[in-house]
């Protein structure tokens, strides 16, 4: 019995292969079921845009064989193609990998919080489908606890690392809340939409969208529950908005210093946050000199995102050490608990042998009660003394994490001679 | 008495050091200790001033120490509601400076202070307390604004520990609008008393009127013209600098 993880991630495969292997929530349970049928005792399948992984518990060698075959069958990707992208870990390495993934140490953006939610959802599906068992449940729940501790004890999740989230972070250093703020999005492209979504999620009062093509502005406004404005109203809108996100494909600045001087007068020096996330820049650099205009361009935000990422990486080193220690401790305990049934079997087997040997002893009935008691006690003590060093040794080895060889011996002791 | 005053100044200094350490090292525990020490200092000064007033009546040094006490008390109350941890170092420093002035102030006449003069001084010091708070917020605003424009990682790290600019700006305006009418009334009572006692124009009076004009300008531009931000913060700090000169002139009996 051992933990095995097998799968692929953005580190070992391209997006095309990952897309082919991606599993819906229903397919997660189906895959886990097929893996159980293939000989595994427990299975938990995770599928996100960056990884597809199977965590399993089963007899030695089964996981490494069954998981690639099942994934190949489910996705239709040839096993040979899949093998080049797959990785597998077993025992303590598998637990360490599980803890690292849950703690977002193995993520594309280290410290992102999404992975934990995705793992929780996948675990819920597999557990509801009755495909997990006590070993997987213990490991996954411990992984969630470790992930929480990593986030609390290190700054791995601090600081935004995407341009749009850094833009929101900068604005939050200026405004206490966005609940009474009007956000104006200039341009209806993807980057602008992402930033607008962040502001909406933070509770912005109103979202206004202005674009040269009114149709696109209308469509985006309906998607984001905002209102669209005509391009000719740009200056008027600048005078009333609190936060302006500029993300157009224009090659020349569309918000000039002269225009902003008029805007600042019109808004009576009220604070304005101007976030220019377009490349090339759409807001004249001189605008940052204006009173109460907080102008940040893509270089400011990019620098901040890179710094935050670097900061997370240095925190990741601390988190890695913590996770490794947790994985080691968990694996020792898990191995010890897996060992318990085997040790019980050994004791039971010894008792059976004792009974059968005593039954074969015909002369036992001819002995006096005192003599019979003495023989029974002697046989009991003999078997106990023979087994004691072995059982104790196995327990100690389990605590020291040097158990796999002894575990095999212990398991074989309880089995009949023809199965050894 | 001087020893007790010095201990009180030391308590403000210790709180200031704790707050500064929390800001520089980014260790919230230092701010927690800063608040505890400040609360202790407030309790200590409260007892000390009650005793001082019962023994020697109201003097300049008592008013200065009361201002520091009021300032620290207002900060502790505000910090319980707003994220004002970094402001603690400014507030405690101002409180320590006010108490240092109190320590060096000449005792002066304490007995038989006419009611009108007592009210004038009382209102002036409550007003100064409010302005001191506004000024500390304004200084924090200016620091925050400077750091926010930077691309340096260390500076942006500091920004994360400061409250948003909007909070600082609004609280500063609120403190100024509380202090201004009290200070105005104090000036009117002072002028009335000066006319009645035929006192001449002093440096303190000129400075106090200058500070009043600066704060009038701040209130006018902020409430009527809608100004916000750095300019208003600079004017608030300027007004407080003039007020500190007034307090120093009284404490050192220059005027």
GROMACS .gro file of C-alpha atoms in nm, chain A residues 159 169-170 172-177 181 268-271 288 290-297 299-300 303-304 307-308 310-311, chain B residues 82 141 144-146 148-153 156-157 159-160 162-167 170 223-231:
model
   62
  159UNK     CA    1   0.128   4.149  -0.343
  169UNK     CA    2  -0.404   4.748  -0.561
  170UNK     CA    3  -0.259   5.091  -0.651
  172UNK     CA    4  -0.677   5.088  -0.313
  173UNK     CA    5  -0.377   5.276  -0.169
  174UNK     CA    6  -0.556   5.596  -0.267
  175UNK     CA    7  -0.923   5.523  -0.200
  176UNK     CA    8  -1.055   5.367   0.118
  177UNK     CA    9  -1.331   5.185  -0.066
  181UNK     CA   10  -1.646   5.534  -0.687
  268UNK     CA   11  -1.223   7.107  -0.895
  269UNK     CA   12  -0.904   6.918  -0.811
  270UNK     CA   13  -1.094   6.614  -0.688
  271UNK     CA   14  -0.868   6.306  -0.672
  288UNK     CA   15   0.139   6.281  -1.348
  290UNK     CA   16  -0.109   6.752  -1.228
  291UNK     CA   17  -0.245   6.813  -0.882
  292UNK     CA   18  -0.443   6.521  -0.740
  293UNK     CA   19  -0.403   6.314  -1.054
  294UNK     CA   20  -0.250   5.976  -0.973
  295UNK     CA   21  -0.123   5.855  -1.304
  296UNK     CA   22   0.034   5.510  -1.324
  297UNK     CA   23   0.138   5.360  -1.655
  299UNK     CA   24   0.577   5.035  -1.659
  300UNK     CA   25   0.488   5.138  -1.301
  303UNK     CA   26   0.762   4.688  -1.209
  304UNK     CA   27   0.537   4.641  -0.910
  307UNK     CA   28   0.873   4.298  -0.749
  308UNK     CA   29   0.579   4.121  -0.593
  310UNK     CA   30   1.024   3.819  -0.669
  311UNK     CA   31   0.907   3.875  -0.314
  502UNK     CA   32  -0.919   5.333   1.144
  561UNK     CA   33  -0.042   6.190   0.367
  564UNK     CA   34   0.241   5.826   0.158
  565UNK     CA   35   0.199   6.034  -0.159
  566UNK     CA   36   0.575   6.054  -0.206
  568UNK     CA   37   0.333   5.592  -0.385
  569UNK     CA   38   0.489   5.770  -0.683
  570UNK     CA   39   0.806   5.567  -0.641
  571UNK     CA   40   0.889   5.247  -0.828
  572UNK     CA   41   1.120   5.127  -0.554
  573UNK     CA   42   1.015   4.799  -0.397
  576UNK     CA   43   0.610   5.049  -0.205
  577UNK     CA   44   0.642   4.799   0.078
  579UNK     CA   45   0.301   5.215   0.131
  580UNK     CA   46   0.124   4.888   0.214
  582UNK     CA   47  -0.006   5.312   0.552
  583UNK     CA   48  -0.379   5.388   0.547
  584UNK     CA   49  -0.527   5.495   0.210
  585UNK     CA   50  -0.475   5.859   0.113
  586UNK     CA   51  -0.851   5.921   0.118
  587UNK     CA   52  -0.873   5.820   0.487
  590UNK     CA   53  -1.078   6.306   0.522
  643UNK     CA   54  -1.480   7.312   0.186
  644UNK     CA   55  -1.570   7.582  -0.065
  645UNK     CA   56  -1.335   7.512  -0.354
  646UNK     CA   57  -1.320   7.136  -0.299
  647UNK     CA   58  -0.944   7.106  -0.275
  648UNK     CA   59  -0.795   6.778  -0.165
  649UNK     CA   60  -0.458   6.620  -0.136
  650UNK     CA   61  -0.102   6.743  -0.117
  651UNK     CA   62  -0.160   7.119  -0.126
   0.00000   0.00000   0.00000
